[in-house]
XYZ file of C-alpha atoms in Angstrom:
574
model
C 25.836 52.530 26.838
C 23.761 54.027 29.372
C 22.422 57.654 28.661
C 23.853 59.981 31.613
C 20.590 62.199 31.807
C 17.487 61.737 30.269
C 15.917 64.299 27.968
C 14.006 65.483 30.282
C 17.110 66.521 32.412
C 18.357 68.220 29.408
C 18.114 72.208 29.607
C 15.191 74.113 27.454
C 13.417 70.721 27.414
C 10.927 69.716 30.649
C 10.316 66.446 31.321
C 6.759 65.646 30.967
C 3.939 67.091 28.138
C 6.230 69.262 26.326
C 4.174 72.146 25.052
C 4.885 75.019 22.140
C 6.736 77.107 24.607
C 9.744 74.405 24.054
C 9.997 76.154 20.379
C 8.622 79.375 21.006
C 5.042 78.575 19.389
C 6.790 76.706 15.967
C 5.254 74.741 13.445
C 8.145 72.432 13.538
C 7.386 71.520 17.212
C 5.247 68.488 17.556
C 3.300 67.134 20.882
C 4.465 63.713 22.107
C 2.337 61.259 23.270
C 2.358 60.519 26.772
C 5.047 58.615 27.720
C 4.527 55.193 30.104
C 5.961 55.904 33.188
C 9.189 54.261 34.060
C 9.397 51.745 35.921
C 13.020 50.659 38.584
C 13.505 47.508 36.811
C 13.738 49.084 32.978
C 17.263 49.264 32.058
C 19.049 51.846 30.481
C 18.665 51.042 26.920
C 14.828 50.695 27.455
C 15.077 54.008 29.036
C 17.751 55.439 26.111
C 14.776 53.888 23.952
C 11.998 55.862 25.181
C 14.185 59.294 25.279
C 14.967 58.725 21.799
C 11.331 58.285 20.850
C 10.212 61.581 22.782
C 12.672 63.636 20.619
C 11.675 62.043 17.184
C 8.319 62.812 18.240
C 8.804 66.407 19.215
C 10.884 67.544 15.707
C 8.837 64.526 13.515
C 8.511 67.190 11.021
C 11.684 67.936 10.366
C 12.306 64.098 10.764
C 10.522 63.125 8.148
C 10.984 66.326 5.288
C 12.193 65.679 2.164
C 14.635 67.982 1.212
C 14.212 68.875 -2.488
C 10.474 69.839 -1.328
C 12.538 72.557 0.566
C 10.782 75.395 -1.928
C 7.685 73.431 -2.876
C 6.209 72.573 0.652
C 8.528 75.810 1.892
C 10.253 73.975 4.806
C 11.897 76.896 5.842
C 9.175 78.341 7.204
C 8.316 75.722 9.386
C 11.319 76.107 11.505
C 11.029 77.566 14.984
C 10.880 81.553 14.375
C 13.795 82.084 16.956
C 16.067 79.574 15.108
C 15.843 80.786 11.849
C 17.608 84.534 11.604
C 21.048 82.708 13.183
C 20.752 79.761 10.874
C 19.889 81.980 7.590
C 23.486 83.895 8.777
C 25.390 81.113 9.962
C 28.585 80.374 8.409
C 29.624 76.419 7.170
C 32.192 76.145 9.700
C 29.528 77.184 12.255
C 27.446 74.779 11.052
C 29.873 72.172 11.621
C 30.433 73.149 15.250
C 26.480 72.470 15.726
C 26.559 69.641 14.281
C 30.147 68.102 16.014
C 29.076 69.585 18.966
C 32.773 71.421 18.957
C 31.561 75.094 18.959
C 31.934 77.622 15.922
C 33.595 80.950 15.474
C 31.395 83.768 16.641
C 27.852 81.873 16.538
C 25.451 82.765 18.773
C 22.867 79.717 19.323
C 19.225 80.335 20.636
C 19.383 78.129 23.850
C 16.090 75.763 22.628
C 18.400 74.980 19.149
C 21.411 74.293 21.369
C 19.466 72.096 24.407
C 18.020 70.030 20.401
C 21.365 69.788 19.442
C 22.499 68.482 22.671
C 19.730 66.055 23.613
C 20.473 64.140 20.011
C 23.434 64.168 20.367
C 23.479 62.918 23.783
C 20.640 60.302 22.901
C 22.695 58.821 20.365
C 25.562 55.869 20.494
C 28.867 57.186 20.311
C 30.501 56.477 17.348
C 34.037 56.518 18.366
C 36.526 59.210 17.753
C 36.900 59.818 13.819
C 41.005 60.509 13.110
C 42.766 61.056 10.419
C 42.165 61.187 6.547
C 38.486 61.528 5.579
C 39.417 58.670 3.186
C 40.740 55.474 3.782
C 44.640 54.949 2.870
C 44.360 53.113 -1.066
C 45.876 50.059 0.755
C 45.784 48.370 4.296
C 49.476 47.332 5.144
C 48.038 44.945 8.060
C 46.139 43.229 5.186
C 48.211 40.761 3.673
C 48.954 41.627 -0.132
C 46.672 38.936 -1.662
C 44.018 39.765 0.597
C 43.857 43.274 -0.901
C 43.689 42.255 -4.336
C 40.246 43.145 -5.786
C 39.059 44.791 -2.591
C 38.256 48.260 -2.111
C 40.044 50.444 0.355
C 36.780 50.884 2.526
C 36.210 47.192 2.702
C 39.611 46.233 3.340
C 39.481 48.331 6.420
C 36.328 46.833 7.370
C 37.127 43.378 7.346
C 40.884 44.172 8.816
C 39.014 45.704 12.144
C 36.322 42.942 12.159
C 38.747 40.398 11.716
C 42.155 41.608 12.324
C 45.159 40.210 14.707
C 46.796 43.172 15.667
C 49.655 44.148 18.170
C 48.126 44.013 21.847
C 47.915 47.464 23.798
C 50.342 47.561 26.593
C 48.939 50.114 29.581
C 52.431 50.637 31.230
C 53.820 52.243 27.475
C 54.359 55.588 27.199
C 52.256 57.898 24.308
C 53.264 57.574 21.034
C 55.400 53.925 21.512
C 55.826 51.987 19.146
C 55.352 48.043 19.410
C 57.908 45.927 19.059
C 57.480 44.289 14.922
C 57.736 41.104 16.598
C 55.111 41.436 19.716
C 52.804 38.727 20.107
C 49.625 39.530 18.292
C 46.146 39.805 19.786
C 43.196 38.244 18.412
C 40.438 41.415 17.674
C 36.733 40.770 16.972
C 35.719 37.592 15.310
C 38.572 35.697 16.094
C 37.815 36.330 20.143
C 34.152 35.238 19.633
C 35.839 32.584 18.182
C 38.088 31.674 21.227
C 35.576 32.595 24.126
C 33.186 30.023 22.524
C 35.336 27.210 21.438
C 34.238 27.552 17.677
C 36.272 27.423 14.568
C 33.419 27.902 12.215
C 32.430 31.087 10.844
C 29.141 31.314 8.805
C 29.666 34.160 7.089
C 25.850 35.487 5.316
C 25.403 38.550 2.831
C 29.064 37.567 1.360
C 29.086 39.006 -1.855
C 32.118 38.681 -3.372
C 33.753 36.890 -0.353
C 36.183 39.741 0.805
C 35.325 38.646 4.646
C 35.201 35.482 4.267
C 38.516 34.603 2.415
C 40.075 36.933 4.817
C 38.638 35.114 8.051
C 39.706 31.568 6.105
C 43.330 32.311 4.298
C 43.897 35.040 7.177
C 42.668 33.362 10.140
C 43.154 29.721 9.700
C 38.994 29.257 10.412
C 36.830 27.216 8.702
C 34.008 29.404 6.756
C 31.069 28.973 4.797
C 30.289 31.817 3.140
C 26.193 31.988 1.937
C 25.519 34.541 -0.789
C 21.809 34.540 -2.406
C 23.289 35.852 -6.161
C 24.793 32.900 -7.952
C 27.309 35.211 -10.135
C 28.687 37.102 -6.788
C 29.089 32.979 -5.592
C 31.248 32.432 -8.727
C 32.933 35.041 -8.363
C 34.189 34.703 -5.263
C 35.344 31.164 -5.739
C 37.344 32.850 -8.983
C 39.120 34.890 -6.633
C 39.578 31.895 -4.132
C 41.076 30.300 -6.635
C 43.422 32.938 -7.909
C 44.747 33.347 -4.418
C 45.213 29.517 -3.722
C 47.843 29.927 -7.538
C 49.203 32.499 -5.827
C 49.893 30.836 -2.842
C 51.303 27.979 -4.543
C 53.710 30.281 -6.870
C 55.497 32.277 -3.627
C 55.941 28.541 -1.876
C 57.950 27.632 -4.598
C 60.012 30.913 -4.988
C 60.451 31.345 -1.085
C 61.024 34.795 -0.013
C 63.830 36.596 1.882
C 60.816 37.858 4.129
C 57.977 35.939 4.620
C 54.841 38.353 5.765
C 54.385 38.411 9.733
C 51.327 36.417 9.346
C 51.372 33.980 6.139
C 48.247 32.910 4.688
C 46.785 29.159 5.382
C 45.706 27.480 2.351
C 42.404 26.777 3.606
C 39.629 28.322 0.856
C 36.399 28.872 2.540
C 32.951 26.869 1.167
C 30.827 28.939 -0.756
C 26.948 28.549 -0.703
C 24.272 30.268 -3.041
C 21.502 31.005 -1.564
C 18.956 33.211 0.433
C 17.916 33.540 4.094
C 14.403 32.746 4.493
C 13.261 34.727 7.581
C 9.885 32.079 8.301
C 12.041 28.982 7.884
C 12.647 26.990 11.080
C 15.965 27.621 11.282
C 17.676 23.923 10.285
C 16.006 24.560 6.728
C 16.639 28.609 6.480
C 18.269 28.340 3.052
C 16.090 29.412 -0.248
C 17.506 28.934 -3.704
C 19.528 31.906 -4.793
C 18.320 34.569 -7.138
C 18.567 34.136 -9.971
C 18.616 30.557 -9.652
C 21.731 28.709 -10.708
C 23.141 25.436 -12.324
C 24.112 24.754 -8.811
C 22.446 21.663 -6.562
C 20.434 22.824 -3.714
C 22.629 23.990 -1.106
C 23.037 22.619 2.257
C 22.199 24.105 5.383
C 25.728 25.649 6.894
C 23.722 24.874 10.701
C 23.346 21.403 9.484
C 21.059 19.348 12.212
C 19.431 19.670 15.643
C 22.518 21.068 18.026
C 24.959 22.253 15.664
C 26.406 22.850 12.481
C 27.202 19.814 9.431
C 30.176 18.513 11.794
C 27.633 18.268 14.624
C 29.984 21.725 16.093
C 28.484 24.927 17.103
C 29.185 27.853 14.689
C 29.598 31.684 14.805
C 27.370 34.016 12.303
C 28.284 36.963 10.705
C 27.215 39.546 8.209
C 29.444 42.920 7.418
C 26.269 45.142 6.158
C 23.610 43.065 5.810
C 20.998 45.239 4.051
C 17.464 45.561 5.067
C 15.479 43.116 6.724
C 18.459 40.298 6.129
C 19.426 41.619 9.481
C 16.680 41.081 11.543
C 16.159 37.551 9.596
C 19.688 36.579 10.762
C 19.581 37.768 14.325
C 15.838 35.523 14.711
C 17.643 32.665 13.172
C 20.183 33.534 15.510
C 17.932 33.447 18.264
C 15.994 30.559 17.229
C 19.055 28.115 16.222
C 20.965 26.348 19.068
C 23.909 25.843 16.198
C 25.022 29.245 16.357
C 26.741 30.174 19.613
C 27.303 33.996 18.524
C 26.789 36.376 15.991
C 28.650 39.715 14.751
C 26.795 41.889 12.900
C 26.727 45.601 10.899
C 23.644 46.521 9.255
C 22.675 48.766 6.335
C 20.096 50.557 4.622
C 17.629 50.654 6.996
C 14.840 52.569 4.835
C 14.493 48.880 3.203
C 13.888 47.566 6.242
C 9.812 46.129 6.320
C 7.334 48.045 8.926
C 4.241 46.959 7.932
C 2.932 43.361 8.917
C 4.054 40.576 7.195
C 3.487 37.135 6.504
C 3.169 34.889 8.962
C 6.341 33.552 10.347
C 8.397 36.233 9.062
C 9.436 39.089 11.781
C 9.189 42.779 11.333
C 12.529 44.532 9.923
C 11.610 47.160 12.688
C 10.278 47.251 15.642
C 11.771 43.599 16.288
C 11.378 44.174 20.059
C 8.517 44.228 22.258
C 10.196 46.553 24.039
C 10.176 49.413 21.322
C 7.370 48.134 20.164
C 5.035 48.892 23.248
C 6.462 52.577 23.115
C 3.832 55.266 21.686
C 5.305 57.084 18.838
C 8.201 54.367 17.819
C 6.833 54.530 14.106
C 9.899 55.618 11.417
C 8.874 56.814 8.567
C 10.718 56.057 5.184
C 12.326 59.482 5.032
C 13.978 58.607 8.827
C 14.870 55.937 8.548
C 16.453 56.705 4.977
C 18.219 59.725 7.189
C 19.932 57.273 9.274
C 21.722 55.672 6.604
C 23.399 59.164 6.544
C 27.024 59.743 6.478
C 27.427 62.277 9.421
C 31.274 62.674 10.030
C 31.513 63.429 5.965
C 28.862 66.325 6.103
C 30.457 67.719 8.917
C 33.702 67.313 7.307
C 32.163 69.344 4.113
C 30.973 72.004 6.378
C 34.365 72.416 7.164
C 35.942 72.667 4.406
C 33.173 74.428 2.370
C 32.833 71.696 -0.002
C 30.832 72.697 -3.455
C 29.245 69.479 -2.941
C 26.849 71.374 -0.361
C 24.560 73.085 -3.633
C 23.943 69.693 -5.061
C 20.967 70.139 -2.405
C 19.746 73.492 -3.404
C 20.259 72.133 -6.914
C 17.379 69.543 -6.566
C 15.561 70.900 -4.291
C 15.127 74.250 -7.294
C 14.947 71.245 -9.844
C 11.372 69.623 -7.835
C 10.129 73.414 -7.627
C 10.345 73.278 -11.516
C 9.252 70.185 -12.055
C 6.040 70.762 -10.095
C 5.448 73.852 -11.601
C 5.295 72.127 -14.662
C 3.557 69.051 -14.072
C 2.333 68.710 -9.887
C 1.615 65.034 -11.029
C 5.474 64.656 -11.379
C 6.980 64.530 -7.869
C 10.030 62.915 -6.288
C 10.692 61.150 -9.247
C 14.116 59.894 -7.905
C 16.376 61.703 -10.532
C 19.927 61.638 -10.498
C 21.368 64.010 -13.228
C 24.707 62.822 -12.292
C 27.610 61.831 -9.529
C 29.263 65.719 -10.579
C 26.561 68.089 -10.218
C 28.157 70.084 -7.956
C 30.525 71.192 -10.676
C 27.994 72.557 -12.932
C 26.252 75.899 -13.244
C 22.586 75.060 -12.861
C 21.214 75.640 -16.167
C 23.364 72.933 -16.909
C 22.106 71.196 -14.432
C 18.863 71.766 -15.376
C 19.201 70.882 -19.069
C 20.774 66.960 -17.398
C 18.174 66.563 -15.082
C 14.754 67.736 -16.917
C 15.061 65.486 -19.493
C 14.858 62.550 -17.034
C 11.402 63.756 -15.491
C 10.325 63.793 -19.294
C 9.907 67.199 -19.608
C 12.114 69.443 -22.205
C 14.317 72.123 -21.028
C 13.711 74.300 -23.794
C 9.696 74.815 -22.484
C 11.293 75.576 -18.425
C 12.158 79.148 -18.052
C 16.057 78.649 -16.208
C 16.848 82.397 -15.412
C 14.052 83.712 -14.209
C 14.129 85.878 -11.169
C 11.981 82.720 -9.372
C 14.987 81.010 -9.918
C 17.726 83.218 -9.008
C 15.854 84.004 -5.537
C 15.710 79.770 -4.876
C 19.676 79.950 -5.554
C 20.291 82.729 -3.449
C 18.523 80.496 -0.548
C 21.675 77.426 -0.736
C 22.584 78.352 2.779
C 19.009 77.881 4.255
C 18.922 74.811 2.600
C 22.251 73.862 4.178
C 21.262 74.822 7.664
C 18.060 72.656 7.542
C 20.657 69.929 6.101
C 22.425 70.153 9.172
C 19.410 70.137 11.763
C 18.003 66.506 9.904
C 21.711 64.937 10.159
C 21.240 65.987 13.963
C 19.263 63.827 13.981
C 19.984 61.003 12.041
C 22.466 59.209 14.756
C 19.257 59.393 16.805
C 17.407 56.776 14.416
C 20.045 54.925 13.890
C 20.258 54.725 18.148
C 17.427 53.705 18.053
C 17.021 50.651 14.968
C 20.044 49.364 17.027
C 18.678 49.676 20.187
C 15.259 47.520 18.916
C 17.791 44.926 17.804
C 19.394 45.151 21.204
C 16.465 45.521 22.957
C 15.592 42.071 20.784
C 18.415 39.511 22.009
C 18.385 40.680 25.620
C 14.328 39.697 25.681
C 15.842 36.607 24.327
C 18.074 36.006 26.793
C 21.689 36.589 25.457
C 24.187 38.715 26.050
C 25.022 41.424 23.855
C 26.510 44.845 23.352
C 27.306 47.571 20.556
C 31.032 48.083 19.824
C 31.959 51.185 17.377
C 34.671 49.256 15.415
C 35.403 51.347 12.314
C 36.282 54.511 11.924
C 32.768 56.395 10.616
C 35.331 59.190 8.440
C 35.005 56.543 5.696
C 32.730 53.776 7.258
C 29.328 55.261 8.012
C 28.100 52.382 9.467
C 30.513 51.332 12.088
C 28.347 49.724 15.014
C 28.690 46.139 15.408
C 25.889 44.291 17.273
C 27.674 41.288 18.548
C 25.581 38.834 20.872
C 26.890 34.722 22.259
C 24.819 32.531 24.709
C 27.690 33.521 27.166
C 28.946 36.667 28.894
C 30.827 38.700 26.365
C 33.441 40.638 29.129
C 36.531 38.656 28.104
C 35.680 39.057 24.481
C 35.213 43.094 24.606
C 37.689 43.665 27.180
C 40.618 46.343 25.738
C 38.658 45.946 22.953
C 37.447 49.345 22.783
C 41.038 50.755 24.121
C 43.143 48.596 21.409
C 40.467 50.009 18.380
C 41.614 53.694 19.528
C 45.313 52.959 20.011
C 46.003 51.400 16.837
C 42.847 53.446 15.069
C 46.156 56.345 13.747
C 48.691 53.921 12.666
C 46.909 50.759 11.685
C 45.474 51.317 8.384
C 49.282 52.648 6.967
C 49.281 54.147 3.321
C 51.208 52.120 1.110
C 50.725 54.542 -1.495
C 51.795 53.134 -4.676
C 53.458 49.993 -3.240
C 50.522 48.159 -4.911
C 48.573 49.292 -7.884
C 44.787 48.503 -7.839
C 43.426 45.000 -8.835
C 40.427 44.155 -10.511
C 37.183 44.938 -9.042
C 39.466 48.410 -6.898
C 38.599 52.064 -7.471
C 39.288 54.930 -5.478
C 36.751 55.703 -2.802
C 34.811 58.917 -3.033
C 32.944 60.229 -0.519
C 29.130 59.511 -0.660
C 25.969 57.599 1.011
C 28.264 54.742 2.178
C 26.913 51.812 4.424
């Protein structure tokens, strides 16, 4: 987790003041305040913390651009001067090789734009080695088949790697062996917290529809409460408990020939509706849910002082908890004697709250006094919006020169038009549709226009103004690629506050990349206990990449698509 040179060890970039000769005199380049000096006893991550924060500070700019004001604000210019002839002529595939770090045909890097590249990359978390399809297989054959109903091939790999029991890794095999069908299994994630603390009860928060949760119940024999703040997602999900519970009943009295390798318990979890609130003390954290529902006031899953309703200690977990429902749940966490450990992915971190708020309630970001205390920590909207970004599925576009790369030049010449109409009008948030790429842009245009309120007949569409912004796509492409540089950076770094958080707190905790970010964007997990954590991560990290080809098998058409399915597409995934 440790960086292995700071950025001021990295080449083109001094330690210290960094001045305009970094960038060759560029607007883009921004100076840093002066960082505190570093002390012996910081650790790594507080060290990994403050690196991070000297390179947002240095390329803020290009941080925190927008890009549809690409030919409004003209971002372009703005770059360094020595970067911008080998962007403007760089290829897609070369773009990719920036961006992976993996090289390009035949593309020759100024040495500042390769020691950027390098430092965020460096800076950042590694995200663990992305295989395979750039999609997820349409279903999970280590899921059992009622688990998969009515979940979506993204989620189902999500709660089969936070959750799963999966054939151990064996050091003395050879490559490419094959485990015995009948090997022992070997308890992954949740289900080692589970063991290393002595605690059968998972509280699982953010539900939804229960996907997790009836997994970690039917799937893993534990007892779960699963806490959900919209009443109709709680319904729901005790419709599909109840559907599988039939089911269940139906095969016992057929019997089958071959019985799955691990049959489902008939234990449903308990479903609660209702909403974290962040200032509670943390044996009366439950709100009512919204909307509110015919449903009595719900208990508290922690129950009283010590532990949970059965007077037990319980684990906590939420599979992308959105905005500041992450924070909320790791201060409960920290706050709450009940809960022994918690597992957690987060998500959209632009909704995350960086202002002050009420009292009682914690900032989304910085949570740590650590981050907080550095100069410069400050993310802006736009950043922290970038770090929701799907990296490995730009790169993968880059690639293969997807047409989904104009949607950007699209919007950014549909704002230039806008404004030139009406400069009151700007970043009005329009989305003229999930296929844009496939259109021309006048038709485009003549989908997107109307939405700003203006009429397409009154903006001129093939002017020369307009044809010159098209021509541009591939600048706008290259500065695409220098912000999702970035964007692991930020994300480094939200994680890193949270980190940063629990071990002020005194627990033990560590980030584990546990899904594979083709098709699962968000794939840290932040998992913290009151006790050391080696026996639960060990092979942990070893048994994700062995099984991480052959785990999530096609089935292909073995099992059409339930209720609730469709077919993932590639987009701005959590």
């Amino acid at each position: 987790m440790s960086t292995s040179q700071g950025i001021g060890d990295m080449p083109g970039i001094p330690a210290g003041p960094v001045t305009s000769r970094v960038l060759g005199g560029a607007a883009m380049a921004a100076t840093p305040p002066p960082t505190p000096h570093l002390h012996l006893e910081q650790s790594p991550e507080q060290r990994r913390a403050a690196d991070i924060i000297r390179l947002l500070t240095l390329y803020r700019p290009l941080l925190d651009a927008f890009v549809i004001d690409f030919f409004t604000d003209g971002l372009w210019a703005q770059l360094p001067p020595a970067w911008q002839p080998t962007l403007a002529s760089a290829s897609p595939v070369q773009l990719a090789g920036l961006l992976g770090g993996r090289g390009g045909p035949g593309a020759a890097w100024p040495l500042s734009l390769l020691a950027f590249a390098a430092a965020a990359r460096a800076l950042a978390f590694p995200r663990g080695c992305p295989r395979g399809s750039l999609r997820p297989p349409c279903q999970s054959s280590h899921l059992h088949p009622l688990l998969r109903r009515h979940v979506k091939p993204k989620k189902q790999h999500e709660i089969q790697r936070l959750g799963k029991v999966s054939t151990p890794p064996n050091p003395l095999r050879p490559p490419n062996f094959s485990q015995p069908p009948n090997s022992p299994p070997s308890p992954q994630l949740l289900k080692r917290l589970s063991q290393a603390t002595g605690c059968e009860h998972v509280v699982d928060i953010g539900a939804g529809q229960g996907h997790l949760s009836r997994f970690l119940a039917f799937g893993l024999g534990l007892s779960v409460t699963a806490v959900e703040s919209d009443g109709r997602l709680v319904g729901l999900a005790e419709r599909f408990d109840q559907e599988l519970l039939r089911e269940l009943g139906k095969n016992k009295g057929l019997g089958h020939k071959r019985p799955p390798p691990h049959p489902l318990t008939p234990r449903a979890p308990q479903h609660v509706a209702g909403r974290l609130d962040p200032a509670a003390p943390w044996g009366e954290f439950l709100l009512p849910p919204n909307p509110p529902g015919p449903r009595p006031t719900a208990r508290n899953p922690l129950g009283g002082p010590g532990g949970s309703e059965d007077g037990e200690q319980v684990l906590v977990t939420g599979l992308h908890a959105c905005g500041d429902l992450s924070p909320a749940l790791l201060c409960h966490f920290a706050r709450s004697p009940a809960v022994a450990a918690v597992a957690l992915v987060g998500c959209c971190y632009m909704k995350l709250s960086t202002t002050p708020q009420p009292p009682g309630c914690p900032l989304g970001y910085p949570l740590s006094t650590s981050v907080a205390a550095l100069p410069g920590h400050q993310l802006s909207y736009r950043a922290r919006e970038a770090a929701c970004h799907a990296l490995e599925e730009y790169e993968g576009r880059l690639r293969g020169g997807s047409p989904h790369l104009r949607a950007h030049c699209y919007r950014a010449v549909l704002e230039s038009l806008i404004r030139a109409t009406d400069p009151a009008k700007r970043h009005l948030g329009l989305q003229p549709g999930r296929k844009a790429h496939t259109l021309s842009f006048p038709q485009y245009a003549h989908l997107g226009l109307p939405l700003a309120g203006l009429d397409p007949a009154g903006v001129l569409l093939d002017s020369g103004a307009v044809g010159a912004m098209l021509e541009q796509q591939h600048k706008v492409v290259a500065f695409c690629t220098l912000g999702q540089l970035l964007a692991p950076a930020v994300e480094t770094l939200i994680l890193l506050d949270r980190l940063l958080y629990l071990r002020e707190q005194g627990f033990h905790c560590a980030l584990v990349p546990l899904f594979n970010p083709r098709f699962s964007p968000r794939n840290l997990v932040l998992v913290a206990a009151r006790t050391p954590l080696a026996t639960v991560l060990a092979g942990l990290d070893k048994d994700s990449e062995d099984r991480d080809i052959s785990e999530d098998e096609d089935l292909g058409e073995a099992e059409s698509p339930r209720e609730g399915q469709s077919p993932h597409s590639p987009g701005h995934t959590p």
